[in-house]
mmCIF file of C-alpha atoms in Angstrom:
data_model
loop_
_atom_site.group_PDB
_atom_site.id
_atom_site.type_symbol
_atom_site.label_atom_id
_atom_site.label_comp_id
_atom_site.label_asym_id
_atom_site.label_seq_id
_atom_site.Cartn_x
_atom_site.Cartn_y
_atom_site.Cartn_z
ATOM 1 C CA MET A 241 -9.096 3.382 -16.212
ATOM 2 C CA ALA A 242 -5.875 5.305 -16.518
ATOM 3 C CA ASP A 243 -4.745 7.071 -13.369
ATOM 4 C CA GLN A 244 -2.889 10.342 -13.448
ATOM 5 C CA GLY A 245 -0.254 11.405 -10.984
ATOM 6 C CA ASN A 246 3.360 11.624 -9.914
ATOM 7 C CA THR A 247 4.823 9.948 -6.867
ATOM 8 C CA ASP A 248 7.019 12.996 -6.300
ATOM 9 C CA GLY A 249 4.153 15.456 -5.836
ATOM 10 C CA ASN A 250 3.283 18.322 -8.177
ATOM 11 C CA ASP A 251 5.518 20.924 -9.782
ATOM 12 C CA MET A 252 4.359 23.671 -7.437
ATOM 13 C CA ALA A 253 5.776 21.810 -4.446
ATOM 14 C CA ALA A 254 9.268 22.293 -5.845
ATOM 15 C CA VAL A 255 8.779 26.069 -6.038
ATOM 16 C CA LEU A 256 6.585 27.089 -3.112
ATOM 17 C CA PRO A 257 7.193 26.482 0.605
ATOM 18 C CA ASP A 258 5.745 23.125 1.618
ATOM 19 C CA PRO A 259 5.425 23.016 5.417
ATOM 20 C CA ILE A 260 5.424 19.758 7.346
ATOM 21 C CA VAL A 261 1.944 18.713 8.467
ATOM 22 C CA LEU A 262 2.853 15.557 10.370
ATOM 23 C CA SER A 263 5.924 13.573 11.362
ATOM 24 C CA TYR A 264 4.773 10.064 12.312
ATOM 25 C CA HIS A 265 7.375 7.347 12.947
ATOM 26 C CA ASP A 266 9.157 7.047 9.561
ATOM 27 C CA SER A 267 6.499 9.030 7.663
ATOM 28 C CA LEU A 268 6.717 12.726 6.903
ATOM 29 C CA LEU A 269 3.677 14.422 5.377
ATOM 30 C CA ARG A 270 3.784 17.933 3.972
ATOM 31 C CA THR A 271 0.991 20.301 2.994
ATOM 32 C CA SER A 272 1.114 19.159 -0.637
ATOM 33 C CA ASP A 273 0.664 15.531 0.479
ATOM 34 C CA PHE A 274 -2.209 16.404 2.806
ATOM 35 C CA LYS A 275 -4.021 18.257 0.014
ATOM 36 C CA LEU A 276 -3.967 15.114 -2.132
ATOM 37 C CA LEU A 277 -6.668 13.725 0.152
ATOM 38 C CA ASP A 278 -9.097 16.260 -1.273
ATOM 39 C CA ASN A 279 -11.681 14.610 -3.499
ATOM 40 C CA TYR A 280 -10.381 12.813 -6.582
ATOM 41 C CA GLU A 281 -6.698 13.697 -6.190
ATOM 42 C CA TRP A 282 -4.192 10.970 -7.122
ATOM 43 C CA LEU A 283 -2.238 9.810 -4.048
ATOM 44 C CA ASN A 284 1.547 9.751 -3.920
ATOM 45 C CA ASP A 285 3.808 7.242 -2.176
ATOM 46 C CA ARG A 286 4.064 9.365 0.970
ATOM 47 C CA VAL A 287 0.323 9.238 1.701
ATOM 48 C CA ILE A 288 0.110 5.491 1.043
ATOM 49 C CA GLY A 289 3.266 4.976 3.085
ATOM 50 C CA PHE A 290 1.714 6.880 5.984
ATOM 51 C CA ALA A 291 -1.403 4.676 5.862
ATOM 52 C CA PHE A 292 0.736 1.526 5.884
ATOM 53 C CA GLN A 293 2.732 2.898 8.811
ATOM 54 C CA TYR A 294 -0.467 3.686 10.730
ATOM 55 C CA PHE A 295 -1.748 0.162 10.137
ATOM 56 C CA GLU A 296 1.534 -1.240 11.464
ATOM 57 C CA LYS A 297 2.050 1.060 14.445
ATOM 58 C CA ASP A 298 -1.538 1.660 15.591
ATOM 59 C CA GLU A 299 -4.556 0.064 13.973
ATOM 60 C CA PHE A 300 -3.142 -3.468 13.692
ATOM 61 C CA LYS A 301 -0.231 -3.227 16.120
ATOM 62 C CA ASP A 302 -1.334 -6.392 17.949
ATOM 63 C CA PHE A 303 -0.391 -8.394 14.844
ATOM 64 C CA THR A 304 3.098 -6.969 14.285
ATOM 65 C CA ASN A 305 4.712 -10.395 14.514
ATOM 66 C CA ASP A 306 2.458 -11.761 11.784
ATOM 67 C CA VAL A 307 2.383 -9.018 9.161
ATOM 68 C CA ALA A 308 4.705 -6.786 7.171
ATOM 69 C CA PHE A 309 3.523 -3.600 5.494
ATOM 70 C CA ILE A 310 6.249 -2.819 2.965
ATOM 71 C CA SER A 311 6.381 0.875 2.101
ATOM 72 C CA PRO A 312 5.860 2.025 -1.503
ATOM 73 C CA GLU A 313 9.453 3.279 -1.641
ATOM 74 C CA VAL A 314 10.860 -0.116 -0.669
ATOM 75 C CA THR A 315 8.475 -1.889 -3.050
ATOM 76 C CA GLN A 316 9.733 0.305 -5.886
ATOM 77 C CA PHE A 317 13.306 -0.557 -4.905
ATOM 78 C CA ILE A 318 12.413 -4.251 -4.988
ATOM 79 C CA LYS A 319 11.072 -3.837 -8.503
ATOM 80 C CA LEU A 320 14.111 -2.010 -9.867
ATOM 81 C CA ASN A 321 16.959 -3.881 -8.161
ATOM 82 C CA CYS A 322 18.183 -7.406 -7.602
ATOM 83 C CA GLY A 323 20.790 -9.566 -5.895
ATOM 84 C CA ASP A 324 22.629 -8.518 -2.762
ATOM 85 C CA GLU A 325 21.064 -5.049 -2.793
ATOM 86 C CA LEU A 326 17.631 -6.563 -2.147
ATOM 87 C CA GLY A 327 18.878 -8.477 0.851
ATOM 88 C CA ILE A 328 20.100 -5.297 2.512
ATOM 89 C CA PHE A 329 16.523 -3.986 2.571
ATOM 90 C CA LEU A 330 14.541 -7.192 2.982
ATOM 91 C CA GLU A 331 16.497 -9.383 5.394
ATOM 92 C CA PRO A 332 15.843 -7.016 8.358
ATOM 93 C CA LEU A 333 12.083 -7.337 7.704
ATOM 94 C CA ARG A 334 12.227 -11.070 8.568
ATOM 95 C CA LEU A 335 9.677 -11.910 5.893
ATOM 96 C CA GLU A 336 10.254 -15.615 6.475
ATOM 97 C CA SER A 337 8.382 -15.244 9.786
ATOM 98 C CA LYS A 338 5.411 -13.282 8.437
ATOM 99 C CA LYS A 339 2.020 -14.774 7.740
ATOM 100 C CA TYR A 340 0.972 -11.781 5.614
ATOM 101 C CA VAL A 341 2.936 -9.286 3.524
ATOM 102 C CA PHE A 342 1.314 -6.212 1.959
ATOM 103 C CA LEU A 343 2.958 -4.236 -0.866
ATOM 104 C CA ALA A 344 1.714 -1.204 -2.806
ATOM 105 C CA VAL A 345 2.650 -1.686 -6.471
ATOM 106 C CA ASN A 346 3.301 1.267 -8.787
ATOM 107 C CA ASP A 347 3.637 1.051 -12.575
ATOM 108 C CA ASN A 348 6.633 3.405 -12.813
ATOM 109 C CA ALA A 349 9.440 1.556 -14.626
ATOM 110 C CA SER A 350 12.072 4.301 -14.560
ATOM 111 C CA TYR A 351 15.331 3.851 -12.653
ATOM 112 C CA THR A 352 15.970 7.587 -12.555
ATOM 113 C CA LEU A 353 12.643 9.453 -12.598
ATOM 114 C CA ALA A 354 9.860 9.570 -10.026
ATOM 115 C CA GLY A 355 6.388 9.061 -11.384
ATOM 116 C CA GLY A 356 3.900 6.391 -12.285
ATOM 117 C CA SER A 357 0.207 6.555 -12.961
ATOM 118 C CA HIS A 358 -1.397 3.597 -11.189
ATOM 119 C CA TRP A 359 -1.316 1.818 -7.809
ATOM 120 C CA SER A 360 -2.408 -1.713 -6.947
ATOM 121 C CA LEU A 361 -2.093 -4.032 -3.947
ATOM 122 C CA LEU A 362 -0.077 -7.246 -3.692
ATOM 123 C CA LEU A 363 -0.726 -9.541 -0.705
ATOM 124 C CA PHE A 364 1.179 -12.671 0.305
ATOM 125 C CA VAL A 365 -0.764 -15.174 2.460
ATOM 126 C CA ARG A 366 1.501 -17.870 3.903
ATOM 127 C CA SER A 367 -1.274 -20.323 4.782
ATOM 128 C CA ASP A 368 -2.299 -20.347 1.105
ATOM 129 C CA ASN A 369 1.289 -20.218 -0.201
ATOM 130 C CA ALA A 370 -0.012 -17.557 -2.557
ATOM 131 C CA PHE A 371 0.210 -13.981 -3.728
ATOM 132 C CA TYR A 372 -3.080 -12.185 -4.405
ATOM 133 C CA HIS A 373 -3.088 -9.106 -6.620
ATOM 134 C CA TYR A 374 -5.883 -6.579 -6.069
ATOM 135 C CA ASP A 375 -6.057 -4.085 -8.925
ATOM 136 C CA SER A 376 -8.850 -1.504 -9.142
ATOM 137 C CA ALA A 377 -8.184 -1.024 -12.885
ATOM 138 C CA ARG A 378 -8.798 -4.562 -14.131
ATOM 139 C CA HIS A 379 -5.328 -6.008 -13.555
ATOM 140 C CA ARG A 380 -3.491 -3.197 -15.291
ATOM 141 C CA ASN A 381 -0.540 -3.681 -12.913
ATOM 142 C CA VAL A 382 -0.344 -7.471 -13.168
ATOM 143 C CA LYS A 383 3.068 -7.437 -14.892
ATOM 144 C CA PRO A 384 4.928 -5.369 -12.247
ATOM 145 C CA ALA A 385 3.058 -7.224 -9.487
ATOM 146 C CA LYS A 386 4.235 -10.612 -10.807
ATOM 147 C CA PHE A 387 7.787 -9.321 -11.069
ATOM 148 C CA ILE A 388 7.784 -8.024 -7.480
ATOM 149 C CA ALA A 389 6.343 -11.328 -6.277
ATOM 150 C CA ALA A 390 9.188 -13.182 -8.001
ATOM 151 C CA GLN A 391 11.727 -10.780 -6.516
ATOM 152 C CA ILE A 392 10.703 -11.349 -2.885
ATOM 153 C CA GLU A 393 9.828 -15.047 -3.097
ATOM 154 C CA ILE A 394 13.270 -16.208 -1.966
ATOM 155 C CA PHE A 395 13.018 -14.025 1.154
ATOM 156 C CA LEU A 396 9.730 -15.655 2.196
ATOM 157 C CA ARG A 397 11.464 -19.037 2.631
ATOM 158 C CA THR A 398 8.509 -21.187 1.580
ATOM 159 C CA LYS A 399 8.883 -24.918 0.960
ATOM 160 C CA SER A 400 7.447 -24.769 -2.554
ATOM 161 C CA LYS A 401 6.899 -22.264 -5.334
ATOM 162 C CA ILE A 402 4.375 -19.586 -4.445
ATOM 163 C CA HIS A 403 1.253 -19.276 -6.591
ATOM 164 C CA PHE A 404 0.099 -15.937 -8.023
ATOM 165 C CA PHE A 405 -3.608 -15.123 -8.376
ATOM 166 C CA PRO A 406 -5.248 -12.008 -9.839
ATOM 167 C CA ALA A 407 -7.952 -11.339 -7.241
ATOM 168 C CA ASP A 408 -11.539 -10.335 -7.865
ATOM 169 C CA GLY A 409 -11.316 -6.974 -6.110
ATOM 170 C CA PRO A 410 -13.320 -3.735 -6.210
ATOM 171 C CA GLN A 411 -13.000 -1.493 -9.263
ATOM 172 C CA GLN A 412 -12.572 2.278 -9.225
ATOM 173 C CA GLU A 413 -15.091 4.504 -10.959
ATOM 174 C CA ASN A 414 -12.810 7.452 -11.726
ATOM 175 C CA SER A 415 -9.244 8.022 -12.919
ATOM 176 C CA SER A 416 -7.584 8.914 -9.600
ATOM 177 C CA ASP A 417 -8.727 6.676 -6.735
ATOM 178 C CA CYS A 418 -6.305 3.767 -7.220
ATOM 179 C CA GLY A 419 -4.218 4.718 -4.178
ATOM 180 C CA MET A 420 -7.318 5.003 -2.023
ATOM 181 C CA TYR A 421 -8.407 1.540 -3.148
ATOM 182 C CA VAL A 422 -4.996 0.200 -2.079
ATOM 183 C CA ILE A 423 -5.464 1.723 1.387
ATOM 184 C CA ALA A 424 -9.103 0.667 1.767
ATOM 185 C CA SER A 425 -8.432 -2.846 0.467
ATOM 186 C CA THR A 426 -5.463 -3.278 2.812
ATOM 187 C CA GLU A 427 -7.601 -2.274 5.787
ATOM 188 C CA TYR A 428 -10.397 -4.619 4.716
ATOM 189 C CA LEU A 429 -8.018 -7.565 4.236
ATOM 190 C CA CYS A 430 -6.409 -6.995 7.629
ATOM 191 C CA ASN A 431 -9.821 -7.062 9.291
ATOM 192 C CA TYR A 432 -10.733 -10.148 7.274
ATOM 193 C CA HIS A 433 -7.615 -12.122 8.185
ATOM 194 C CA PHE A 434 -6.963 -10.840 11.717
ATOM 195 C CA TYR A 435 -10.501 -10.494 13.075
ATOM 196 C CA ASN A 436 -12.416 -12.910 10.824
ATOM 197 C CA LYS A 437 -14.659 -10.134 9.533
ATOM 198 C CA GLU A 438 -16.078 -12.027 6.589
ATOM 199 C CA LEU A 439 -18.312 -9.432 4.941
ATOM 200 C CA PRO A 440 -17.811 -9.591 1.153
ATOM 201 C CA MET A 441 -15.028 -7.279 0.010
ATOM 202 C CA LEU A 442 -17.127 -5.861 -2.824
ATOM 203 C CA ASP A 443 -19.760 -4.822 -0.277
ATOM 204 C CA VAL A 444 -17.245 -3.112 2.003
ATOM 205 C CA VAL A 445 -14.790 -1.421 -0.363
ATOM 206 C CA THR A 446 -17.061 0.672 -2.564
ATOM 207 C CA ALA A 447 -16.838 4.022 -4.320
ATOM 208 C CA GLU A 448 -18.795 5.547 -1.434
ATOM 209 C CA SER A 449 -16.618 4.029 1.292
ATOM 210 C CA VAL A 450 -13.451 5.058 -0.535
ATOM 211 C CA GLU A 451 -14.707 8.637 -0.740
ATOM 212 C CA SER A 452 -15.443 8.559 2.995
ATOM 213 C CA LYS A 453 -12.013 7.067 3.675
ATOM 214 C CA ARG A 454 -10.379 10.183 2.199
ATOM 215 C CA LYS A 455 -12.042 12.332 4.856
ATOM 216 C CA GLU A 456 -11.221 9.778 7.563
ATOM 217 C CA LEU A 457 -7.541 9.948 6.628
ATOM 218 C CA LYS A 458 -7.549 13.739 6.676
ATOM 219 C CA ASP A 459 -9.222 13.717 10.090
ATOM 220 C CA LEU A 460 -6.752 11.109 11.337
ATOM 221 C CA ILE A 461 -3.744 13.140 10.209
ATOM 222 C CA GLN A 462 -5.176 16.246 11.847
ATOM 223 C CA HIS A 463 -5.828 14.319 15.068
ATOM 224 C CA LEU A 464 -2.293 12.918 15.152
ATOM 225 C CA LYS A 465 -0.872 16.363 14.480
ATOM 226 C CA GLU A 466 -2.778 17.856 17.394
ATOM 227 C CA ASN A 467 -1.890 15.040 19.783
ATOM 228 C CA THR A 468 1.815 14.510 19.103
#
């Protein structure tokens, strides 16, 4: 399914006041971002970046030494740049020491314009020496995901070439939930690898659970706002 959206928000945000809803570590969410969590809205990089930051700083903070959640903005930079510029961003992440690396992949190929229309999830698992690509639109993003995997492989410092596998992940049932599937799948995979919760992914990440996750994220943002 084709997803619709723009990683830079909607046109109205550039015209109307857009108050800050939450400042959380390196994430800044505004009213326009928060409203994207209403049913069936396409998520931008700021909402996905917030979820990744929450996983890192709160939900899975006990595993900080083992995992890297690379923000959508940095993942986009990885895709569009090469050479020494990549090292400036990636060397501080110490990816060579990480057992797991999560990246949110966007299909935007422009060097100058924000945008894109689909999100997917790329996961590196060191014990398997493999990348797994979870795409809720039947591997639509496999090309950019493979390119990003090739871009970061040298920074993972593995002893042999890393394999790439399109994973059998859950599929979205509408045209806008790809970002939510990235968030829900990331949470599931963290629980699977960190806590050995071995319920089948297709039974856990469903259209119903993704819809519920939208409300959970809104409630979480509101809770953090009221308690920070």
